[in-house]
mmCIF file of C-alpha atoms in Angstrom:
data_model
loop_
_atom_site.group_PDB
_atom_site.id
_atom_site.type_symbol
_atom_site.label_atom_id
_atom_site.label_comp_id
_atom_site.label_asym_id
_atom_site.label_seq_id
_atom_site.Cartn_x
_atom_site.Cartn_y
_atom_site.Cartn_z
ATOM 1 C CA UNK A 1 1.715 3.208 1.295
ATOM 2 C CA UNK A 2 3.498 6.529 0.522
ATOM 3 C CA UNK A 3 5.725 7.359 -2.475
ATOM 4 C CA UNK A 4 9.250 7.631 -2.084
ATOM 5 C CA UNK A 5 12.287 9.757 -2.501
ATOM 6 C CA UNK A 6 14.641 10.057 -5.323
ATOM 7 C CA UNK A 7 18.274 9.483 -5.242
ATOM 8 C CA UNK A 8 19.795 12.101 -7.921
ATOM 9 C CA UNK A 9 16.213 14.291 -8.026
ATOM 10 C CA UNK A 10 17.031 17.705 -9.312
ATOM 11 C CA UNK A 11 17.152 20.801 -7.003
ATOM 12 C CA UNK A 12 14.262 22.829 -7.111
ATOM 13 C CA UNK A 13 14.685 26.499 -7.957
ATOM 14 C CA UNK A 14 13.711 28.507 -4.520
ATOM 15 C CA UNK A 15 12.164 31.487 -6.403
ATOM 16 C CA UNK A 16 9.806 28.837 -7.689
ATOM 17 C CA UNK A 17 9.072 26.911 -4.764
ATOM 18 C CA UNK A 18 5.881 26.082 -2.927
ATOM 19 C CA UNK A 19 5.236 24.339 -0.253
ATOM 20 C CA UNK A 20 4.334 20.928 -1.490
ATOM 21 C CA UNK A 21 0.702 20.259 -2.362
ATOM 22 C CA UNK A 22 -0.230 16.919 -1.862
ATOM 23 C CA UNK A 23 -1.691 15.770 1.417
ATOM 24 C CA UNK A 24 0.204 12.999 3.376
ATOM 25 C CA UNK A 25 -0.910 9.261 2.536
ATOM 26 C CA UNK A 26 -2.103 8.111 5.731
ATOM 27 C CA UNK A 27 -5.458 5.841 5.722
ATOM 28 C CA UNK A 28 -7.837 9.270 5.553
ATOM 29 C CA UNK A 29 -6.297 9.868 2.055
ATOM 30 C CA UNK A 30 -7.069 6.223 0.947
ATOM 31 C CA UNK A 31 -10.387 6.849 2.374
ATOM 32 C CA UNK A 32 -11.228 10.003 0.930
ATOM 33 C CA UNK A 33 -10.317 8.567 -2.370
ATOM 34 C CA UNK A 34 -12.175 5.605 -2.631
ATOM 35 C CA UNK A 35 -15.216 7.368 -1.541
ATOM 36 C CA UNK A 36 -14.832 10.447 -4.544
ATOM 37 C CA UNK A 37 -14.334 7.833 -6.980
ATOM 38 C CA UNK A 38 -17.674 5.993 -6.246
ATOM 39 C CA UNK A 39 -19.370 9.678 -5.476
ATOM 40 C CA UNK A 40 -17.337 10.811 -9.411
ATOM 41 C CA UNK A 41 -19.273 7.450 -10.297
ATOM 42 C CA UNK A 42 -22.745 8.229 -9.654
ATOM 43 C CA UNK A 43 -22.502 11.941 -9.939
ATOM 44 C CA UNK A 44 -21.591 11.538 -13.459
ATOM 45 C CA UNK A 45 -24.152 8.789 -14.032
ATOM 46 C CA UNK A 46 -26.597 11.249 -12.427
ATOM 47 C CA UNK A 47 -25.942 14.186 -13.759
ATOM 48 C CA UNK A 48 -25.904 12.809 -17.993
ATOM 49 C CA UNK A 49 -29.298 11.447 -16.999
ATOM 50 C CA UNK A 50 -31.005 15.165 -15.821
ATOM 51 C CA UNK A 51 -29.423 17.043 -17.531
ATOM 52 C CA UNK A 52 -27.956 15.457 -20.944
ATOM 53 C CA UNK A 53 -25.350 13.904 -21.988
ATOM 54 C CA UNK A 54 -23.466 17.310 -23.729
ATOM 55 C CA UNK A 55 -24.762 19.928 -20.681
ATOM 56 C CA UNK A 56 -23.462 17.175 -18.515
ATOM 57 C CA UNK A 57 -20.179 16.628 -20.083
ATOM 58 C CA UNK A 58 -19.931 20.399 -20.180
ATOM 59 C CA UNK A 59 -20.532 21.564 -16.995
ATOM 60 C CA UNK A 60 -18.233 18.898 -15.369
ATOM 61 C CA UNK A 61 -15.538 19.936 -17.682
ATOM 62 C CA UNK A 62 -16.306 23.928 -15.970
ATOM 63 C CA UNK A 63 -15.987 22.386 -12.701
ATOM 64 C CA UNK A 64 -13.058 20.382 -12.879
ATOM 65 C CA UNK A 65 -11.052 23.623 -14.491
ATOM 66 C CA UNK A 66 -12.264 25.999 -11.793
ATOM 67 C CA UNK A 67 -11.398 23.842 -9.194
ATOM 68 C CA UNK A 68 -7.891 23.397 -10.415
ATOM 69 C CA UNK A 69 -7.662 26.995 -11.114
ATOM 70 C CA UNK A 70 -8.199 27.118 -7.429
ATOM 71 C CA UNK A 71 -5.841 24.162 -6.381
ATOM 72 C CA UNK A 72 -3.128 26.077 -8.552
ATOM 73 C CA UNK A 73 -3.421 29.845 -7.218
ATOM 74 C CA UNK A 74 -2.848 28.371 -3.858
ATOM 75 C CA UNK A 75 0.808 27.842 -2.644
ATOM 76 C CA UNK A 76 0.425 25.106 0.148
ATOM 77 C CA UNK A 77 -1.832 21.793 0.408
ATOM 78 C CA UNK A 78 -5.516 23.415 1.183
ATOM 79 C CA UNK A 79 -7.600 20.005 2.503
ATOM 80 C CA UNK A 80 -10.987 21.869 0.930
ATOM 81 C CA UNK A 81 -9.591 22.967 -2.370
ATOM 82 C CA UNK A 82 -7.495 19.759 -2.706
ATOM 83 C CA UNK A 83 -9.902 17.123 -2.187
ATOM 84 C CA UNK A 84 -12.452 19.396 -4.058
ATOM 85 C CA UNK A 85 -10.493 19.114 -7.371
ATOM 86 C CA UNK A 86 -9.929 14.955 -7.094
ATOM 87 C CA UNK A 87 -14.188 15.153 -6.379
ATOM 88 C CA UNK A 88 -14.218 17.126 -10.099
ATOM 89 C CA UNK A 89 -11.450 15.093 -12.054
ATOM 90 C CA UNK A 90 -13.665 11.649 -10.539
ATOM 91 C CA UNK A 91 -16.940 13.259 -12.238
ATOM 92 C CA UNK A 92 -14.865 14.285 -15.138
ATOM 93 C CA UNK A 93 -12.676 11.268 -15.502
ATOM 94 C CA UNK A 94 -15.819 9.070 -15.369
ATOM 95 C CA UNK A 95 -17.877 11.402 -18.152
ATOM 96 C CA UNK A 96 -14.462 10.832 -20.358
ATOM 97 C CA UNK A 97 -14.375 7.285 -20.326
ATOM 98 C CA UNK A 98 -18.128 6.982 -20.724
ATOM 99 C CA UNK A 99 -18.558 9.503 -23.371
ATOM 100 C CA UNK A 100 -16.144 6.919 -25.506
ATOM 101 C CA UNK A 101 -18.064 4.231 -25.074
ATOM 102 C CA UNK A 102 -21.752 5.475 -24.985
ATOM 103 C CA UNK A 103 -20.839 8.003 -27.278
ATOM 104 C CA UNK A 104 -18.635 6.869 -29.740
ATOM 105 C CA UNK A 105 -19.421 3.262 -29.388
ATOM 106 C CA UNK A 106 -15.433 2.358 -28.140
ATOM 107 C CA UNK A 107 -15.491 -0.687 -26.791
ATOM 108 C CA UNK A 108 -14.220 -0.738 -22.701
ATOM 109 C CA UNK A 109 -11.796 -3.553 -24.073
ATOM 110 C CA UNK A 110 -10.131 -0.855 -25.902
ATOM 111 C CA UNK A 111 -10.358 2.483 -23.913
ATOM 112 C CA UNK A 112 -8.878 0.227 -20.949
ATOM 113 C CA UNK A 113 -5.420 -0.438 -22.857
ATOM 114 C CA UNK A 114 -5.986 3.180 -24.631
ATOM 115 C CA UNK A 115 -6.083 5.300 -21.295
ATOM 116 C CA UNK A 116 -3.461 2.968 -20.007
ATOM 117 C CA UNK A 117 -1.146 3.717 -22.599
ATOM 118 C CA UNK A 118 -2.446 7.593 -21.915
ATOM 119 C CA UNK A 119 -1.310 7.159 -18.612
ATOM 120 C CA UNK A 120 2.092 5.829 -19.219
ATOM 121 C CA UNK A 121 2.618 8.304 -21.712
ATOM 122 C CA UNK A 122 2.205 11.086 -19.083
ATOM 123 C CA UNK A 123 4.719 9.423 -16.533
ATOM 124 C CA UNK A 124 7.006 8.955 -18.787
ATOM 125 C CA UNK A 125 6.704 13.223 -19.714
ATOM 126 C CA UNK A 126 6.710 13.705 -16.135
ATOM 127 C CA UNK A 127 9.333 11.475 -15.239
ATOM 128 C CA UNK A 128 11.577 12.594 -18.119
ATOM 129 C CA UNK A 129 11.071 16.297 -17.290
ATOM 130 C CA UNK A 130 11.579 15.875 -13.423
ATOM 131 C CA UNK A 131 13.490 13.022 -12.982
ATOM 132 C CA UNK A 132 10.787 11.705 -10.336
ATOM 133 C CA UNK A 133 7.360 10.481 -9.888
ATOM 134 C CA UNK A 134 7.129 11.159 -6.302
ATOM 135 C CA UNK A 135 4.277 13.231 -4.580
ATOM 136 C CA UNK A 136 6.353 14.150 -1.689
ATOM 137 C CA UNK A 137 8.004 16.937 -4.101
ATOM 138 C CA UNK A 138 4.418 18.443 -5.568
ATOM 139 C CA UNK A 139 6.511 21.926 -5.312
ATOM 140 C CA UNK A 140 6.641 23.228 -8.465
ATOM 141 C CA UNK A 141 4.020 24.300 -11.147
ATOM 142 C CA UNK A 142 5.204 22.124 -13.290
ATOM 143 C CA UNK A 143 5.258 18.676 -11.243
ATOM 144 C CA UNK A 144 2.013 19.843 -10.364
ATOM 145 C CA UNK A 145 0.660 20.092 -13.734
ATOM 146 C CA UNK A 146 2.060 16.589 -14.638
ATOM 147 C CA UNK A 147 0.172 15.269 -11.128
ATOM 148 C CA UNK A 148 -3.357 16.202 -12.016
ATOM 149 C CA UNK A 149 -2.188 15.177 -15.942
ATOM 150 C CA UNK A 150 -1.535 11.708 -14.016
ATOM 151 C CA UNK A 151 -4.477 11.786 -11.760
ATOM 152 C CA UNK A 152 -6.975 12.934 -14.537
ATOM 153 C CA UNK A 153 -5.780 9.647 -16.548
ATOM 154 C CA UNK A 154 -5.892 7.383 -13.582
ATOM 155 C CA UNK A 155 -9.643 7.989 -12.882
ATOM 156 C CA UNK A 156 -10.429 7.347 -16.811
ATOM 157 C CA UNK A 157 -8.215 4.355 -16.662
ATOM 158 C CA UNK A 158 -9.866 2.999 -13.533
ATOM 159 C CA UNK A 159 -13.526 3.787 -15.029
ATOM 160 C CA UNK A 160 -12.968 2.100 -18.052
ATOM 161 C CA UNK A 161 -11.627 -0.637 -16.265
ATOM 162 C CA UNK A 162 -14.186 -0.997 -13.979
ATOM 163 C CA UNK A 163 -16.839 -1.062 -16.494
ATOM 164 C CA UNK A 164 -14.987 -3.229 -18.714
ATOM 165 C CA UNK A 165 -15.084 -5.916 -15.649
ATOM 166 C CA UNK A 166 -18.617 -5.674 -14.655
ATOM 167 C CA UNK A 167 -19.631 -6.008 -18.225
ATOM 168 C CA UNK A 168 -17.145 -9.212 -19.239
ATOM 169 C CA UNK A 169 -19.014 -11.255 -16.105
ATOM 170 C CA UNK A 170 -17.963 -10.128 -12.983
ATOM 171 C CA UNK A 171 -20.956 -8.045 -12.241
ATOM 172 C CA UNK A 172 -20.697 -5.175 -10.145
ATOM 173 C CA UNK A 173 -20.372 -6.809 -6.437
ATOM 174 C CA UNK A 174 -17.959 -9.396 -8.529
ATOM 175 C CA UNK A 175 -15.672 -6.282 -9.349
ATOM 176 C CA UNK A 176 -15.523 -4.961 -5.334
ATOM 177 C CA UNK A 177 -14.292 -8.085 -4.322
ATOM 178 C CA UNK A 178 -11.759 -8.507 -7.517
ATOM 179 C CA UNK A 179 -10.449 -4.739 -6.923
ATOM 180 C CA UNK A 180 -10.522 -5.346 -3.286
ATOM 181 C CA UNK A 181 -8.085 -8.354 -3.679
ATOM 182 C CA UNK A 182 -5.788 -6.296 -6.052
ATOM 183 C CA UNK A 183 -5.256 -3.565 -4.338
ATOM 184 C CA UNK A 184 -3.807 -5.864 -1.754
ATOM 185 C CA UNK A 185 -1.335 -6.767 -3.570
ATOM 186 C CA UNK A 186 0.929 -3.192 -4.732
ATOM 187 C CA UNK A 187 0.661 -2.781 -0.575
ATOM 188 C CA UNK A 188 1.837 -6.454 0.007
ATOM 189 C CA UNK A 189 4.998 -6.077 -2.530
ATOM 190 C CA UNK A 190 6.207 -2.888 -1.450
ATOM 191 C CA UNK A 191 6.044 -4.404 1.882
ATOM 192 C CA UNK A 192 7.615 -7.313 0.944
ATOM 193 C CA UNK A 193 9.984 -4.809 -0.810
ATOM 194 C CA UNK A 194 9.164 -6.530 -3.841
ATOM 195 C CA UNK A 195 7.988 -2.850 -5.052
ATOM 196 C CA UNK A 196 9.200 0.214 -4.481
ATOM 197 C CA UNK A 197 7.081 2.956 -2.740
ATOM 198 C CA UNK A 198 6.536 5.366 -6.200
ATOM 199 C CA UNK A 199 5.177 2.349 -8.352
ATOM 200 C CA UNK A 200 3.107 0.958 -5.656
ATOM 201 C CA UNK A 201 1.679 4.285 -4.538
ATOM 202 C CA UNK A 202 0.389 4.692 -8.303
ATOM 203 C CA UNK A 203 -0.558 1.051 -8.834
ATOM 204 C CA UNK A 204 -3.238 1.440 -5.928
ATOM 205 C CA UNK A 205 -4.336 4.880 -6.705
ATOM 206 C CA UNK A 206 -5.713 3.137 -10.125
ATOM 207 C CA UNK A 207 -7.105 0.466 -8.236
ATOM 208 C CA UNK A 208 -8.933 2.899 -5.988
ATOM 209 C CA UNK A 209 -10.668 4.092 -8.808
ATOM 210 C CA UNK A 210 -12.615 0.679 -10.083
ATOM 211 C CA UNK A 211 -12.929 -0.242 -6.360
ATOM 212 C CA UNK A 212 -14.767 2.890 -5.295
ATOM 213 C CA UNK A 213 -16.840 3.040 -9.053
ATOM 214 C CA UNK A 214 -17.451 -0.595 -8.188
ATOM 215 C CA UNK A 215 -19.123 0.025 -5.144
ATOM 216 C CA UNK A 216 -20.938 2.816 -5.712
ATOM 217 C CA UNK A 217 -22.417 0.989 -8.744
ATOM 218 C CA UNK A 218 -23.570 -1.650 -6.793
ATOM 219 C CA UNK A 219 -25.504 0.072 -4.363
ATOM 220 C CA UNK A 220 -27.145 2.315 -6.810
ATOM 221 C CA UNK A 221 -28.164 0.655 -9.787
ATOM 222 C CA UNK A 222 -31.259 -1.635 -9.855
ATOM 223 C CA UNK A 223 -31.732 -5.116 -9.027
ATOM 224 C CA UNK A 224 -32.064 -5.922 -12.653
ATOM 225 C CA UNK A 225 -28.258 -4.756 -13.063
ATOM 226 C CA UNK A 226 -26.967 -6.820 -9.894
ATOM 227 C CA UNK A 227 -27.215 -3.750 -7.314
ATOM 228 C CA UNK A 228 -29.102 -2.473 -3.886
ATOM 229 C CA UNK A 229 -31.371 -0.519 -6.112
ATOM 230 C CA UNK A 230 -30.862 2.473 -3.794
ATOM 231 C CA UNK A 231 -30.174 5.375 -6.285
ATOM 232 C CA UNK A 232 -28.431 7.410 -8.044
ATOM 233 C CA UNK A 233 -29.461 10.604 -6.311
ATOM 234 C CA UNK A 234 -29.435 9.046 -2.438
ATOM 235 C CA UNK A 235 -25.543 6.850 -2.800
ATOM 236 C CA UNK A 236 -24.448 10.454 -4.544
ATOM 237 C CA UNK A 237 -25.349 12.490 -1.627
ATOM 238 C CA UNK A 238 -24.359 9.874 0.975
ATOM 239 C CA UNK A 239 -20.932 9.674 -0.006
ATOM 240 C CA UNK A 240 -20.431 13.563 -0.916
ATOM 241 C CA UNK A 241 -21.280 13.897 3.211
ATOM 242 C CA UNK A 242 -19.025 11.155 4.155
ATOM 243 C CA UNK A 243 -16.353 12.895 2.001
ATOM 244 C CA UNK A 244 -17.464 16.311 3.566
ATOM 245 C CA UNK A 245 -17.221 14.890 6.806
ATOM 246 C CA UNK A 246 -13.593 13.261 6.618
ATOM 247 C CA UNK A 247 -12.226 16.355 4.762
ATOM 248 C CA UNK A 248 -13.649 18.440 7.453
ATOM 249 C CA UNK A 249 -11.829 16.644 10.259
ATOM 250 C CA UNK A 250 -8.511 16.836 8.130
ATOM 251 C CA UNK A 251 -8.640 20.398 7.629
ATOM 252 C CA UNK A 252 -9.355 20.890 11.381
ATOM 253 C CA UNK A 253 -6.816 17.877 12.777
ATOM 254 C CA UNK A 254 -3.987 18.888 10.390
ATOM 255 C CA UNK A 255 -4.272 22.302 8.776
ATOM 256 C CA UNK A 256 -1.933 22.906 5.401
ATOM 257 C CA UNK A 257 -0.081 19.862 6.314
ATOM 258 C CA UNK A 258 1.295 18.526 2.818
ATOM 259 C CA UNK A 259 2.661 14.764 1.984
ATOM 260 C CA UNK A 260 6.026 14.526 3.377
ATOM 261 C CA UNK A 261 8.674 16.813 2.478
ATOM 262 C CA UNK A 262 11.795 14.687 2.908
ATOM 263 C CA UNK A 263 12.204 14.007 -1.107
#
Protein backbone atom coordinates (compact mmCIF):
# COMPACT_ATOMS: atom_id res chain seq x y z
CA UNK A 1 0.00 0.00 0.00
CA UNK A 2 1.86 3.24 -0.93
CA UNK A 3 0.48 6.80 -1.03
CA UNK A 4 -0.16 8.40 -4.14
CA UNK A 5 0.50 11.35 -6.33
CA UNK A 6 -1.28 14.56 -6.65
CA UNK A 7 -2.80 15.95 -9.70
CA UNK A 8 -2.34 19.95 -9.34
CA UNK A 9 0.49 19.50 -6.28
CA UNK A 10 2.48 22.66 -6.12
CA UNK A 11 6.10 22.89 -7.45
CA UNK A 12 8.59 22.69 -4.95
CA UNK A 13 11.12 25.50 -4.71
CA UNK A 14 14.69 23.83 -5.81
CA UNK A 15 16.74 26.01 -3.38
CA UNK A 16 14.64 24.25 -0.79
CA UNK A 17 14.63 20.85 -1.91
CA UNK A 18 15.76 17.60 -0.36
CA UNK A 19 15.77 14.52 -1.40
CA UNK A 20 12.62 13.01 -0.05
CA UNK A 21 12.74 11.46 3.41
CA UNK A 22 10.48 8.81 3.79
CA UNK A 23 11.50 5.25 3.09
CA UNK A 24 9.56 3.31 0.34
CA UNK A 25 6.39 1.26 1.62
CA UNK A 26 7.30 -2.12 0.75
CA UNK A 27 6.41 -5.01 3.45
CA UNK A 28 9.88 -4.14 5.59
CA UNK A 29 8.27 -0.70 6.34
CA UNK A 30 4.96 -2.36 7.50
CA UNK A 31 7.14 -4.59 9.43
CA UNK A 32 9.32 -2.27 11.03
CA UNK A 33 6.31 -0.40 12.12
CA UNK A 34 4.28 -2.78 13.71
CA UNK A 35 7.16 -4.01 15.64
CA UNK A 36 8.19 -0.09 17.13
CA UNK A 37 4.72 0.34 18.03
CA UNK A 38 4.53 -2.81 20.30
CA UNK A 39 8.46 -2.10 21.36
CA UNK A 40 6.94 2.17 21.97
CA UNK A 41 4.31 -0.05 23.96
CA UNK A 42 6.29 -1.73 26.47
CA UNK A 43 9.17 0.64 26.54
CA UNK A 44 6.90 3.23 27.79
CA UNK A 45 5.11 0.84 30.14
CA UNK A 46 8.64 -0.06 31.30
CA UNK A 47 10.26 2.79 31.61
CA UNK A 48 7.11 4.89 33.95
CA UNK A 49 7.45 1.82 36.13
CA UNK A 50 11.60 2.26 36.97
CA UNK A 51 11.89 5.23 36.70
CA UNK A 52 8.52 7.36 37.39
CA UNK A 53 5.97 8.46 35.80
CA UNK A 54 7.41 12.45 35.34
CA UNK A 55 11.41 11.22 34.75
CA UNK A 56 9.76 8.86 32.37
CA UNK A 57 7.59 11.21 30.55
CA UNK A 58 10.60 13.50 30.51
CA UNK A 59 13.25 11.71 29.22
CA UNK A 60 11.11 10.25 26.33
CA UNK A 61 10.08 13.69 25.46
CA UNK A 62 14.43 14.39 25.23
CA UNK A 63 14.60 11.49 23.07
CA UNK A 64 11.98 11.92 20.70
CA UNK A 65 13.31 15.78 20.07
CA UNK A 66 16.92 14.70 19.59
CA UNK A 67 16.09 12.17 17.34
CA UNK A 68 14.10 14.45 15.14
CA UNK A 69 16.69 17.03 15.46
CA UNK A 70 18.69 14.36 13.80
CA UNK A 71 16.03 13.16 11.18
CA UNK A 72 15.79 17.00 10.25
CA UNK A 73 19.63 18.06 9.83
CA UNK A 74 19.82 15.26 7.41
CA UNK A 75 18.87 15.92 3.70
CA UNK A 76 18.03 12.33 2.34
CA UNK A 77 16.07 9.22 3.95
CA UNK A 78 18.88 7.80 6.58
CA UNK A 79 17.29 4.00 7.45
CA UNK A 80 19.10 4.45 11.18
CA UNK A 81 18.05 7.97 11.94
CA UNK A 82 14.60 7.43 10.32
CA UNK A 83 13.37 4.44 11.93
CA UNK A 84 15.14 5.72 15.15
CA UNK A 85 12.76 8.75 15.42
CA UNK A 86 9.27 6.52 14.68
CA UNK A 87 11.04 4.08 17.78
CA UNK A 88 10.93 7.67 19.98
CA UNK A 89 7.50 9.20 18.76
CA UNK A 90 6.01 5.18 19.62
CA UNK A 91 7.52 5.63 23.32
CA UNK A 92 6.39 9.16 23.30
CA UNK A 93 3.06 8.79 21.62
CA UNK A 94 2.24 5.95 24.06
CA UNK A 95 3.47 8.12 27.41
CA UNK A 96 0.94 10.95 25.84
CA UNK A 97 -2.01 9.00 25.65
CA UNK A 98 -1.33 7.27 28.95
CA UNK A 99 -0.36 10.25 30.88
CA UNK A 100 -4.23 11.42 30.04
CA UNK A 101 -5.69 8.70 31.30
CA UNK A 102 -3.51 7.54 34.31
CA UNK A 103 -2.77 10.93 34.94
CA UNK A 104 -5.52 13.03 34.50
CA UNK A 105 -8.12 10.41 34.84
CA UNK A 106 -9.47 11.00 30.83
CA UNK A 107 -11.35 8.37 30.02
CA UNK A 108 -9.84 6.21 26.65
CA UNK A 109 -13.54 6.74 25.35
CA UNK A 110 -12.66 10.29 25.11
CA UNK A 111 -8.89 10.70 24.26
CA UNK A 112 -9.80 8.16 21.29
CA UNK A 113 -12.28 10.76 19.51
CA UNK A 114 -9.95 13.69 21.09
CA UNK A 115 -6.58 12.58 19.33
CA UNK A 116 -8.69 11.69 16.38
CA UNK A 117 -9.98 14.98 15.98
CA UNK A 118 -6.06 16.04 16.77
CA UNK A 119 -5.20 14.13 13.94
CA UNK A 120 -7.60 15.46 11.45
CA UNK A 121 -6.88 18.77 12.51
CA UNK A 122 -3.21 18.34 11.43
CA UNK A 123 -4.13 16.93 7.87
CA UNK A 124 -6.27 19.30 7.26
CA UNK A 125 -3.07 22.15 8.16
CA UNK A 126 -0.98 20.01 6.13
CA UNK A 127 -3.19 19.44 3.40
CA UNK A 128 -4.29 23.10 3.23
CA UNK A 129 -0.67 24.35 3.28
CA UNK A 130 0.65 21.76 0.65
CA UNK A 131 -2.08 20.81 -1.26
CA UNK A 132 -1.13 16.98 -0.58
CA UNK A 133 -0.91 14.33 1.94
CA UNK A 134 1.41 12.18 0.11
CA UNK A 135 4.79 10.78 1.53
CA UNK A 136 6.30 10.36 -1.79
CA UNK A 137 6.98 14.33 -1.70
CA UNK A 138 8.61 14.42 2.13
CA UNK A 139 11.00 17.20 0.36
CA UNK A 140 10.56 20.11 2.09
CA UNK A 141 10.96 21.24 5.80
CA UNK A 142 7.79 22.05 5.99
CA UNK A 143 5.88 18.78 4.68
CA UNK A 144 8.23 17.25 6.88
CA UNK A 145 7.25 19.01 9.91
CA UNK A 146 3.50 18.34 9.18
CA UNK A 147 4.62 14.33 8.69
CA UNK A 148 6.03 13.73 12.12
CA UNK A 149 2.98 16.37 13.37
CA UNK A 150 0.81 13.46 11.64
CA UNK A 151 2.81 10.55 12.77
CA UNK A 152 3.20 11.85 16.44
CA UNK A 153 -0.83 11.95 16.51
CA UNK A 154 -1.28 8.64 14.84
CA UNK A 155 0.67 6.68 17.54
CA UNK A 156 -1.48 8.59 20.41
CA UNK A 157 -4.55 7.90 18.42
CA UNK A 158 -3.71 4.23 17.95
CA UNK A 159 -2.67 3.90 21.83
CA UNK A 160 -5.67 5.27 23.05
CA UNK A 161 -7.49 3.19 20.85
CA UNK A 162 -5.95 0.21 21.64
CA UNK A 163 -6.40 0.57 25.25
CA UNK A 164 -9.80 1.76 24.93
CA UNK A 165 -10.56 -1.84 23.19
CA UNK A 166 -8.84 -4.10 25.53
CA UNK A 167 -10.49 -2.37 28.39
CA UNK A 168 -14.37 -2.26 26.83
CA UNK A 169 -14.04 -6.42 26.52
CA UNK A 170 -11.94 -7.38 23.91
CA UNK A 171 -8.97 -8.18 26.01
CA UNK A 172 -5.68 -7.87 24.68
CA UNK A 173 -5.38 -11.12 22.26
CA UNK A 174 -9.24 -9.97 21.39
CA UNK A 175 -7.72 -6.58 20.07
CA UNK A 176 -4.77 -8.47 17.70
CA UNK A 177 -7.26 -10.29 16.02
CA UNK A 178 -9.87 -7.14 15.75
CA UNK A 179 -6.85 -4.81 14.44
CA UNK A 180 -5.62 -7.63 12.41
CA UNK A 181 -9.03 -7.86 10.55
CA UNK A 182 -9.12 -3.99 10.07
CA UNK A 183 -6.20 -3.37 8.74
CA UNK A 184 -7.32 -5.68 6.01
CA UNK A 185 -9.67 -3.76 4.99
CA UNK A 186 -7.92 0.11 3.89
CA UNK A 187 -5.54 -2.59 1.76
CA UNK A 188 -8.66 -4.45 0.36
CA UNK A 189 -10.49 -1.00 -0.78
CA UNK A 190 -7.69 0.64 -2.30
CA UNK A 191 -7.33 -2.53 -4.11
CA UNK A 192 -10.66 -2.75 -4.95
CA UNK A 193 -10.11 0.98 -5.82
CA UNK A 194 -12.72 1.66 -3.47
CA UNK A 195 -9.89 3.95 -1.71
CA UNK A 196 -7.44 5.86 -2.94
CA UNK A 197 -3.71 5.19 -2.12
CA UNK A 198 -3.18 8.59 0.37
CA UNK A 199 -6.29 7.70 2.63
CA UNK A 200 -5.56 4.11 2.75
CA UNK A 201 -1.84 4.51 3.38
CA UNK A 202 -2.90 6.64 6.60
CA UNK A 203 -5.89 4.51 7.57
CA UNK A 204 -3.40 1.47 8.13
CA UNK A 205 -0.58 3.37 9.58
CA UNK A 206 -3.23 4.04 12.60
CA UNK A 207 -4.14 0.60 12.59
CA UNK A 208 -0.52 -0.45 12.89
CA UNK A 209 -0.34 1.27 15.95
CA UNK A 210 -3.19 -0.72 18.18
CA UNK A 211 -2.11 -3.89 16.29
CA UNK A 212 1.54 -3.76 17.28
CA UNK A 213 0.51 -2.15 21.13
CA UNK A 214 -1.92 -5.06 21.04
CA UNK A 215 0.53 -7.58 20.69
CA UNK A 216 3.12 -6.52 22.59
CA UNK A 217 0.61 -6.22 25.48
CA UNK A 218 -0.32 -9.56 25.24
CA UNK A 219 2.83 -11.18 25.49
CA UNK A 220 4.03 -9.08 28.30
CA UNK A 221 1.55 -8.50 30.78
CA UNK A 222 0.54 -11.23 33.30
CA UNK A 223 -1.82 -13.96 33.11
CA UNK A 224 -4.10 -12.13 35.43
CA UNK A 225 -4.45 -9.35 32.57
CA UNK A 226 -5.06 -12.00 29.64
CA UNK A 227 -1.22 -12.15 28.47
CA UNK A 228 2.02 -14.67 28.10
CA UNK A 229 3.27 -13.19 31.29
CA UNK A 230 6.69 -12.83 29.63
CA UNK A 231 7.72 -9.21 30.57
CA UNK A 232 8.06 -6.04 30.20
CA UNK A 233 11.84 -5.93 30.15
CA UNK A 234 12.36 -9.39 27.88
CA UNK A 235 9.21 -8.48 24.83
CA UNK A 236 11.05 -4.76 25.02
CA UNK A 237 14.39 -6.03 24.16
CA UNK A 238 13.15 -8.76 21.79
CA UNK A 239 11.50 -6.54 19.53
CA UNK A 240 14.15 -3.52 19.75
CA UNK A 241 16.62 -6.53 18.10
CA UNK A 242 14.12 -7.59 15.63
CA UNK A 243 13.76 -3.87 14.72
CA UNK A 244 17.66 -3.57 14.84
CA UNK A 245 17.93 -6.42 12.75
CA UNK A 246 15.41 -5.44 9.83
CA UNK A 247 16.70 -1.80 9.85
CA UNK A 248 20.12 -3.14 9.55
CA UNK A 249 19.41 -5.15 6.40
CA UNK A 250 17.58 -1.99 4.90
CA UNK A 251 20.34 0.26 5.39
CA UNK A 252 22.73 -2.34 3.86
CA UNK A 253 20.13 -3.72 0.89
CA UNK A 254 19.00 -0.17 -0.05
CA UNK A 255 21.16 2.68 1.20
CA UNK A 256 19.38 6.42 1.22
CA UNK A 257 16.73 5.02 -0.91
CA UNK A 258 13.56 7.30 -0.08
CA UNK A 259 9.64 6.43 -0.84
CA UNK A 260 9.09 6.99 -4.40
CA UNK A 261 9.78 10.16 -6.00
CA UNK A 262 7.29 10.21 -8.87
CA UNK A 263 4.71 12.73 -6.94
Amino acid sequence: MTAEPVLGERPLARAHQLANKVPEVTVYFWIIKVLTTGMGETASDLLARTLGPIPAVALGGLALVASLAVQFTLRRYVAWAYWTAVVMVSVFGTMAADVLHVGLGVPYAVSTPAFLVVLAAVFALWFVSEQTLSIHTIRTRRREAFYWAAVLATFALGTAAGDLTATVGFGYLGSVALFAAAICVPALAHRLGALGAVTAFWTAYVITRPLGASLADWMALPHTRGGLDLGLAPVTLAWTVAIIGFVGYLAVSQPGRGAHAAA
